[in-house]
PDB file of C-alpha atoms in Angstrom:
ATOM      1  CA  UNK C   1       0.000   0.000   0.000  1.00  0.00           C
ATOM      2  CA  UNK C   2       1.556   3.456  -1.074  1.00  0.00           C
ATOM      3  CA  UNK C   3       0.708   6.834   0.128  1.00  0.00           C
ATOM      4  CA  UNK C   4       1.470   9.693  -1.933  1.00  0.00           C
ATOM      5  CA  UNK C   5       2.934  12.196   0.593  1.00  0.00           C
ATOM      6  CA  UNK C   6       2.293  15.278  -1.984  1.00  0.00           C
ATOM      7  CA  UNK C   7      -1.563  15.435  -0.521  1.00  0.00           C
ATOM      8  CA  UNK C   8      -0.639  15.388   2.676  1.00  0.00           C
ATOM      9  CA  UNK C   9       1.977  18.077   2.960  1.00  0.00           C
ATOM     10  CA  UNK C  10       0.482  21.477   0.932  1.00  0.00           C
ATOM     11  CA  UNK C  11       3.749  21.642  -1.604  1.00  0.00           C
ATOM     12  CA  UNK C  12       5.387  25.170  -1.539  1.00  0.00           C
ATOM     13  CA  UNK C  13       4.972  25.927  -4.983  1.00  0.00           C
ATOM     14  CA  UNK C  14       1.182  25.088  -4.712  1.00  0.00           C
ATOM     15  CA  UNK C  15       0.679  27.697  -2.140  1.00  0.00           C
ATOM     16  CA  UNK C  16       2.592  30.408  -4.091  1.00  0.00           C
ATOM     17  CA  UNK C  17       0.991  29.888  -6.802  1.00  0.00           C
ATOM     18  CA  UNK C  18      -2.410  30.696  -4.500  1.00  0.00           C
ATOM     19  CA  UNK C  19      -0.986  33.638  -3.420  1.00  0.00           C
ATOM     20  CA  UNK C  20      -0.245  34.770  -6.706  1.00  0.00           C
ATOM     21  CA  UNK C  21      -4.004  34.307  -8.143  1.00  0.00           C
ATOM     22  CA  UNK C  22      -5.444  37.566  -6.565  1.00  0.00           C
ATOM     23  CA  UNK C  23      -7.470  39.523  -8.878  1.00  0.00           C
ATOM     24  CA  UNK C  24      -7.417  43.617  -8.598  1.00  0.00           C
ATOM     25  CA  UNK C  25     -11.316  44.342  -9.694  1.00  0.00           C
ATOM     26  CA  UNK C  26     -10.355  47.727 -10.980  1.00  0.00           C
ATOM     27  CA  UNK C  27      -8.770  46.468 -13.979  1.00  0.00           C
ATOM     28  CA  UNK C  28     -12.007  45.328 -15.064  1.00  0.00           C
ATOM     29  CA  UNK C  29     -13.538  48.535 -14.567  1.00  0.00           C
ATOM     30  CA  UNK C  30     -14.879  48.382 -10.631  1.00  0.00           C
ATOM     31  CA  UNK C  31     -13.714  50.745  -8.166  1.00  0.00           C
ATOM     32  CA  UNK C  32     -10.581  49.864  -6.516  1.00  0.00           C
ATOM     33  CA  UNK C  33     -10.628  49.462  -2.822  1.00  0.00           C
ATOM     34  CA  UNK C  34      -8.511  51.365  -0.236  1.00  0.00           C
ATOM     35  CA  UNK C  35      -8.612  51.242   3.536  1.00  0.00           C
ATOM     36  CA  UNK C  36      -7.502  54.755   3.712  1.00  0.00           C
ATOM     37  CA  UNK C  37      -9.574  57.641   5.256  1.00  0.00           C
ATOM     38  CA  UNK C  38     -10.578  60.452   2.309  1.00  0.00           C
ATOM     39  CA  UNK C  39      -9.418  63.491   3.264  1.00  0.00           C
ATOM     40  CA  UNK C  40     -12.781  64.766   4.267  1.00  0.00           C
ATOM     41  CA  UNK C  41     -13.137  62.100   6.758  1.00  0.00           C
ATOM     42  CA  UNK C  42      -9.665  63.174   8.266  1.00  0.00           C
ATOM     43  CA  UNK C  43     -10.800  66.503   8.901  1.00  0.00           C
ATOM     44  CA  UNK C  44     -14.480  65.175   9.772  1.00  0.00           C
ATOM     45  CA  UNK C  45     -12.322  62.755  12.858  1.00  0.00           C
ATOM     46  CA  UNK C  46     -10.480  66.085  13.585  1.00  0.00           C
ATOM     47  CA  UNK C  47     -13.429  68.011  14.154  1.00  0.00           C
ATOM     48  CA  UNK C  48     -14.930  65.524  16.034  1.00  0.00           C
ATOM     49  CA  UNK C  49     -11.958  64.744  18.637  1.00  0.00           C
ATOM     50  CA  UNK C  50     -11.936  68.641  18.731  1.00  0.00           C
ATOM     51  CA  UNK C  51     -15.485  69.326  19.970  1.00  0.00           C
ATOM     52  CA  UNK C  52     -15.434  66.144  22.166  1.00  0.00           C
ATOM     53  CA  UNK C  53     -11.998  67.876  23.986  1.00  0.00           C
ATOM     54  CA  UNK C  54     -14.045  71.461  24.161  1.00  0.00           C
ATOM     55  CA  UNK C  55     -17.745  69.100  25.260  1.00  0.00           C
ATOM     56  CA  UNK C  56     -15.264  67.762  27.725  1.00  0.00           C
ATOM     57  CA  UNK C  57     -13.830  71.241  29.248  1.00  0.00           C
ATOM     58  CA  UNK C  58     -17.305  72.429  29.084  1.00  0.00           C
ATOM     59  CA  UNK C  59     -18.615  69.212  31.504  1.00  0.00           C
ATOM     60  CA  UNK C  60     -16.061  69.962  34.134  1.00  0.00           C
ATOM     61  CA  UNK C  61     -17.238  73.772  34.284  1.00  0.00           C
ATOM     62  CA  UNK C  62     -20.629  72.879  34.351  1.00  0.00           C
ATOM     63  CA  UNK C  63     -20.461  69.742  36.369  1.00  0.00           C
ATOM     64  CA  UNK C  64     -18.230  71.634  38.978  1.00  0.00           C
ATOM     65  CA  UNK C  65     -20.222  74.587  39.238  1.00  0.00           C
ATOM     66  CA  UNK C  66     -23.708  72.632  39.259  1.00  0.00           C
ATOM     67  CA  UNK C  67     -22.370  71.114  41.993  1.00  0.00           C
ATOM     68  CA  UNK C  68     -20.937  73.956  44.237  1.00  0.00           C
ATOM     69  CA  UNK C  69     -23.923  75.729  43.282  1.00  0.00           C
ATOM     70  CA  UNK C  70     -26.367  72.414  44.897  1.00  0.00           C
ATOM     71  CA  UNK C  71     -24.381  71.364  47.372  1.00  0.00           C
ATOM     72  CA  UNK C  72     -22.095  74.005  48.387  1.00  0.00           C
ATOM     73  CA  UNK C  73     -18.246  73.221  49.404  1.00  0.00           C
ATOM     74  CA  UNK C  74     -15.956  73.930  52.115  1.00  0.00           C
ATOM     75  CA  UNK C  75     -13.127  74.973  49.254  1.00  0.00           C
ATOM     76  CA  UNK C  76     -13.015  77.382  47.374  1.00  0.00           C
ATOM     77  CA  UNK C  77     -15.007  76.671  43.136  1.00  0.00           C
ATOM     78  CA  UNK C  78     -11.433  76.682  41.685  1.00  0.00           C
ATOM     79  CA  UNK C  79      -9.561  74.277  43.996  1.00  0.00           C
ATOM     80  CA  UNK C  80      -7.180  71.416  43.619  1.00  0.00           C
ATOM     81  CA  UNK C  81     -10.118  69.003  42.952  1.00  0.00           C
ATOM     82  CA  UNK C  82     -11.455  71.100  39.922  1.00  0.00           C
ATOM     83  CA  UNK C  83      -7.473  71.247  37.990  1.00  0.00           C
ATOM     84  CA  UNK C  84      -7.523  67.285  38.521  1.00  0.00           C
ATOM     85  CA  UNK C  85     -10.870  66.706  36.583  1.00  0.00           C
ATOM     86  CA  UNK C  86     -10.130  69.503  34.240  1.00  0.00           C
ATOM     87  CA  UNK C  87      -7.267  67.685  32.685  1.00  0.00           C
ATOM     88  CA  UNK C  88      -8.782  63.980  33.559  1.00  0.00           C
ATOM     89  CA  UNK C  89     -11.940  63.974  32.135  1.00  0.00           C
ATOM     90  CA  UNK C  90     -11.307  65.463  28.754  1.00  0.00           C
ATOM     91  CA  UNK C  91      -8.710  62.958  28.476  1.00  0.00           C
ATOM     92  CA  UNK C  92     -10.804  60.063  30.113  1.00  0.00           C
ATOM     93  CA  UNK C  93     -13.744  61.276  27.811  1.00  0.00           C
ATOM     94  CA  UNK C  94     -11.851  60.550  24.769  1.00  0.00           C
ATOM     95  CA  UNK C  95     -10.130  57.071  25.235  1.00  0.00           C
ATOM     96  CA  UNK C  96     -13.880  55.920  26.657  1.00  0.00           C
ATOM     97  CA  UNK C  97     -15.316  57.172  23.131  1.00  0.00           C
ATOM     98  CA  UNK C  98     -11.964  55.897  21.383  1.00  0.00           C
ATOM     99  CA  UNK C  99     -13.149  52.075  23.369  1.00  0.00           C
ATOM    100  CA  UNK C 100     -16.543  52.365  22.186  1.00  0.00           C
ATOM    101  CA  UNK C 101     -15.937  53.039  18.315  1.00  0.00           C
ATOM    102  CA  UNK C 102     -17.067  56.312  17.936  1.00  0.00           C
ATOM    103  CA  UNK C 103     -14.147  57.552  15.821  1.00  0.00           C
ATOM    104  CA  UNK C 104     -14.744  54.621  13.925  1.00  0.00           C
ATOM    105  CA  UNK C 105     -14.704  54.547  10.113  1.00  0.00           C
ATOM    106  CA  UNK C 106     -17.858  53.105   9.426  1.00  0.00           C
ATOM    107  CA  UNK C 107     -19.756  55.648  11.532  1.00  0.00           C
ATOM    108  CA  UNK C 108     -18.411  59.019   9.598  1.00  0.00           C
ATOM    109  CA  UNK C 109     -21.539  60.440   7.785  1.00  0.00           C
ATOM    110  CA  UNK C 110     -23.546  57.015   8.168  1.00  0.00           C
ATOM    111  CA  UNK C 111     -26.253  55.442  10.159  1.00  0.00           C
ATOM    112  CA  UNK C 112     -27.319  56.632  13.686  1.00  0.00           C
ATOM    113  CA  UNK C 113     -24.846  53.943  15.410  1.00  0.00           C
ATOM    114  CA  UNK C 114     -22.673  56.798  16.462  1.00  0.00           C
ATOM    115  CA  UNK C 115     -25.332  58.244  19.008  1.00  0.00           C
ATOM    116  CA  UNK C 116     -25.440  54.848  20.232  1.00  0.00           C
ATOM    117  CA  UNK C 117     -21.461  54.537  20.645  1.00  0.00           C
ATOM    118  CA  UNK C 118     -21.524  57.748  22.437  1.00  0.00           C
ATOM    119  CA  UNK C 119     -23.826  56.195  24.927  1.00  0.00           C
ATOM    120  CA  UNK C 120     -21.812  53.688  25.761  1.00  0.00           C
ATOM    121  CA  UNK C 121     -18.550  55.793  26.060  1.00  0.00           C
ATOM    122  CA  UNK C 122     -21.348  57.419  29.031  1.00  0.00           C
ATOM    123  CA  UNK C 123     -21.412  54.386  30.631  1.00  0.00           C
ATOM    124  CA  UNK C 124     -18.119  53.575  30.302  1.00  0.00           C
ATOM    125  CA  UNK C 125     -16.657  56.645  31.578  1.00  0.00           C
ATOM    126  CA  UNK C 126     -18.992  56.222  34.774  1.00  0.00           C
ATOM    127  CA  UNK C 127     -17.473  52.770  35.404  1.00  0.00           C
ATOM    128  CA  UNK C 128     -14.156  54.025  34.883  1.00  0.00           C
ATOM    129  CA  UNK C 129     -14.487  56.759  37.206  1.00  0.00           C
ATOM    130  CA  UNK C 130     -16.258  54.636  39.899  1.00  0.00           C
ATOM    131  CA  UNK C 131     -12.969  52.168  39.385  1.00  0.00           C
ATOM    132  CA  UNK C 132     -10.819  54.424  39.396  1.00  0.00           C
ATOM    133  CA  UNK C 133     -12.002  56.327  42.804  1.00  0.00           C
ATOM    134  CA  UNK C 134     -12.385  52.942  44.091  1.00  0.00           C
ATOM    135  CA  UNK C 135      -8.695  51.846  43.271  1.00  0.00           C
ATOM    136  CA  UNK C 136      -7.060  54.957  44.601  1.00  0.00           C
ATOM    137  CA  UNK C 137      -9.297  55.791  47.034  1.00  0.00           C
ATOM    138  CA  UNK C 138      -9.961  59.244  45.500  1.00  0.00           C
ATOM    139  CA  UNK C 139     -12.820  61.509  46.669  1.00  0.00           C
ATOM    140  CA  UNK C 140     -14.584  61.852  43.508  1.00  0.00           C
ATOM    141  CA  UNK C 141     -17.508  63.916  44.051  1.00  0.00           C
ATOM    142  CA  UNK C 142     -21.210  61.949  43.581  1.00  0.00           C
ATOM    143  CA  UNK C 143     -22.456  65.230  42.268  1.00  0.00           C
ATOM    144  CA  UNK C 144     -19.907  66.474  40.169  1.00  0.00           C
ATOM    145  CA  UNK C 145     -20.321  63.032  38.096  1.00  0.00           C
ATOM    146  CA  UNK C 146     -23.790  63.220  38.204  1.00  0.00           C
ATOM    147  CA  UNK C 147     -23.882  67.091  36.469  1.00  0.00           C
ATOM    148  CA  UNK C 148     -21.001  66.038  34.241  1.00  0.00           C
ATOM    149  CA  UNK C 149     -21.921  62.935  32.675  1.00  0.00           C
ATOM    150  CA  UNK C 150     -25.182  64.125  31.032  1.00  0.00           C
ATOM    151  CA  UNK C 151     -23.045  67.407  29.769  1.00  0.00           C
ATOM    152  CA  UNK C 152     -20.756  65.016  28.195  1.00  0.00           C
ATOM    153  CA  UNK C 153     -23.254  62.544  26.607  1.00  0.00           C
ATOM    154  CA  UNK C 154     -25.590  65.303  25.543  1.00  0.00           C
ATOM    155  CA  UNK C 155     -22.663  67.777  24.521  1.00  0.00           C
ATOM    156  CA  UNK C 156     -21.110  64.748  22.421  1.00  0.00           C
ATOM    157  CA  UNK C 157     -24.094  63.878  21.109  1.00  0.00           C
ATOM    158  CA  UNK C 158     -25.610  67.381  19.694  1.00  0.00           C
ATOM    159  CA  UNK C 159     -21.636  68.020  18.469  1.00  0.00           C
ATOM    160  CA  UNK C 160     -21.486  64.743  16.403  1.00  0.00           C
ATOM    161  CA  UNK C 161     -25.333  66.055  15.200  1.00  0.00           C
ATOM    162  CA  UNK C 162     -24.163  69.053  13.969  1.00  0.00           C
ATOM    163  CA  UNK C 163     -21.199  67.562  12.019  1.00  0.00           C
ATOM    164  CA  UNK C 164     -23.356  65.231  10.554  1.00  0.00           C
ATOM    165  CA  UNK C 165     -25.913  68.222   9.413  1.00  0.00           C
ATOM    166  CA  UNK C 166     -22.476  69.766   7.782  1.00  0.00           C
ATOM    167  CA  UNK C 167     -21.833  66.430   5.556  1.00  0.00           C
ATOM    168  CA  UNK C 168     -25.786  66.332   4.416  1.00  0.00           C
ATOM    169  CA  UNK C 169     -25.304  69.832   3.164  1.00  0.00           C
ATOM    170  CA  UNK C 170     -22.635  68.921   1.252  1.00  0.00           C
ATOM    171  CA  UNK C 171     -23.730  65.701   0.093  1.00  0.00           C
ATOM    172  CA  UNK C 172     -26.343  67.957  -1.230  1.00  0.00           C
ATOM    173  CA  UNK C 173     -24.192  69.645  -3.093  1.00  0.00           C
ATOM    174  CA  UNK C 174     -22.339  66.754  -4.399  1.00  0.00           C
ATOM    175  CA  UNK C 175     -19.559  66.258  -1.761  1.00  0.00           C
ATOM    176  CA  UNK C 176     -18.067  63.853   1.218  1.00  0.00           C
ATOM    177  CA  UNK C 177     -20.151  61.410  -0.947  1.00  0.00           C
ATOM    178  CA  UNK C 178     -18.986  57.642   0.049  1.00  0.00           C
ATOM    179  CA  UNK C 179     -19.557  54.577  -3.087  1.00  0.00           C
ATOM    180  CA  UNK C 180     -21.900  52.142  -1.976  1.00  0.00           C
ATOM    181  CA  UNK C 181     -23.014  49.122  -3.395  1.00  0.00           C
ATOM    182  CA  UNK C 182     -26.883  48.686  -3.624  1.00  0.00           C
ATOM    183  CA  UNK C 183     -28.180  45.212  -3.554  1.00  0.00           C
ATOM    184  CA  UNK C 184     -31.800  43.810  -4.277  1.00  0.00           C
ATOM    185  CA  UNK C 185     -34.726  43.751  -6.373  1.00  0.00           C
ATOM    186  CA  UNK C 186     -34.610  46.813  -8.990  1.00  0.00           C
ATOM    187  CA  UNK C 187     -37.112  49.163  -7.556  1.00  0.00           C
ATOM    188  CA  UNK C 188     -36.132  48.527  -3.962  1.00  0.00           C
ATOM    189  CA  UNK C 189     -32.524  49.008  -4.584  1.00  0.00           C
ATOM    190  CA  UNK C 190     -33.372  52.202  -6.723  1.00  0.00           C
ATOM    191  CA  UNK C 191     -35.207  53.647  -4.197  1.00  0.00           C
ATOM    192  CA  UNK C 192     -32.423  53.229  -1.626  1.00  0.00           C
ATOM    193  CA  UNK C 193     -30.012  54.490  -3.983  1.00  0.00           C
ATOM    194  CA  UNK C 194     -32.402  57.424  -4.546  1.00  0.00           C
TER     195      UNK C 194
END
């Protein structure tokens, strides 16, 4: 009884000559695909890690302030406490949102997903900040977290809103326009495409 070893062990030449069978689509006329960002969806991830920064600078003032205003404090509004969260949360802010996808590709002028991944970067920031004061045994103030989280969330959200109102104006217009392929019956797929 003889066994042919070839089928057994994949034969070097067999596998380059898989590698060598890839087909680029564009030379028969389709588009040809790039994982690069378009320059418009550079700037569009730029404006977006901008106004979460300024969202972020804008909870702590509000969040602080709510809170002196609510529940008053021994020390004075501008104190250690308030130069700690001003450069934490705008940096915690933006690795949560960074962990939930919402500088993802897939979400830049697409689909309501983003508010959704915003949400979560809420929820994650609250766990991270509850670990964290755990951990070190900080004093992170109930109230402060309580004014600033919704600032955040809502600030976030209304920000990535009003980028996304900027890219249907110019869509209008022609631009930031991303190829999709449309797949279905002929009147659904038009209608989509419309």
């Amino acid at each position: 009884m003889s066994v042919d070893l070839s089928t057994l062990v994949p034969n070097r030449d067999r596998r380059r000559e898989r590698q060598e069978q890839h087909v680029d689509l564009s030379d028969y006329g389709h588009a040809l695909v790039t994982h690069r960002l378009r320059p418009w969806q550079r700037k569009q991830l730029r404006r977006a890690l901008v106004l979460d920064v300024l969202v972020a600078i804008l909870a702590v003032i509000v969040g602080s302030g709510l809170r002196h205003f609510f529940f008053g404090n021994d020390a004075s509004f501008f104190g250690s406490a308030i130069d700690l969260a001003a450069l934490a949360v705008p940096v915690l802010w933006v690795l949560a949102l960074v962990r939930s996808g919402a500088y993802a590709r897939r979400y830049i002028g697409a689909g309501t997903d983003e508010y959704r991944t915003v949400t979560r970067a809420g929820l994650l920031f609250v766990a991270v900040v509850a670990f964290l004061s755990y951990a070190f045994k900080l004093e992170a103030s109930r109230g402060f977290v309580l004014f600033a989280v919704p600032v955040l969330v809502l600030g976030t959200v209304l920000g990535r809103w009003l980028l996304r109102q900027n890219i249907a104006r110019a869509r209008r217009r022609g631009e930031k326009l991303q190829d999709t392929v449309v797949v279905g019956r002929a009147d659904t797929a038009e209608d989509l495409a419309d």
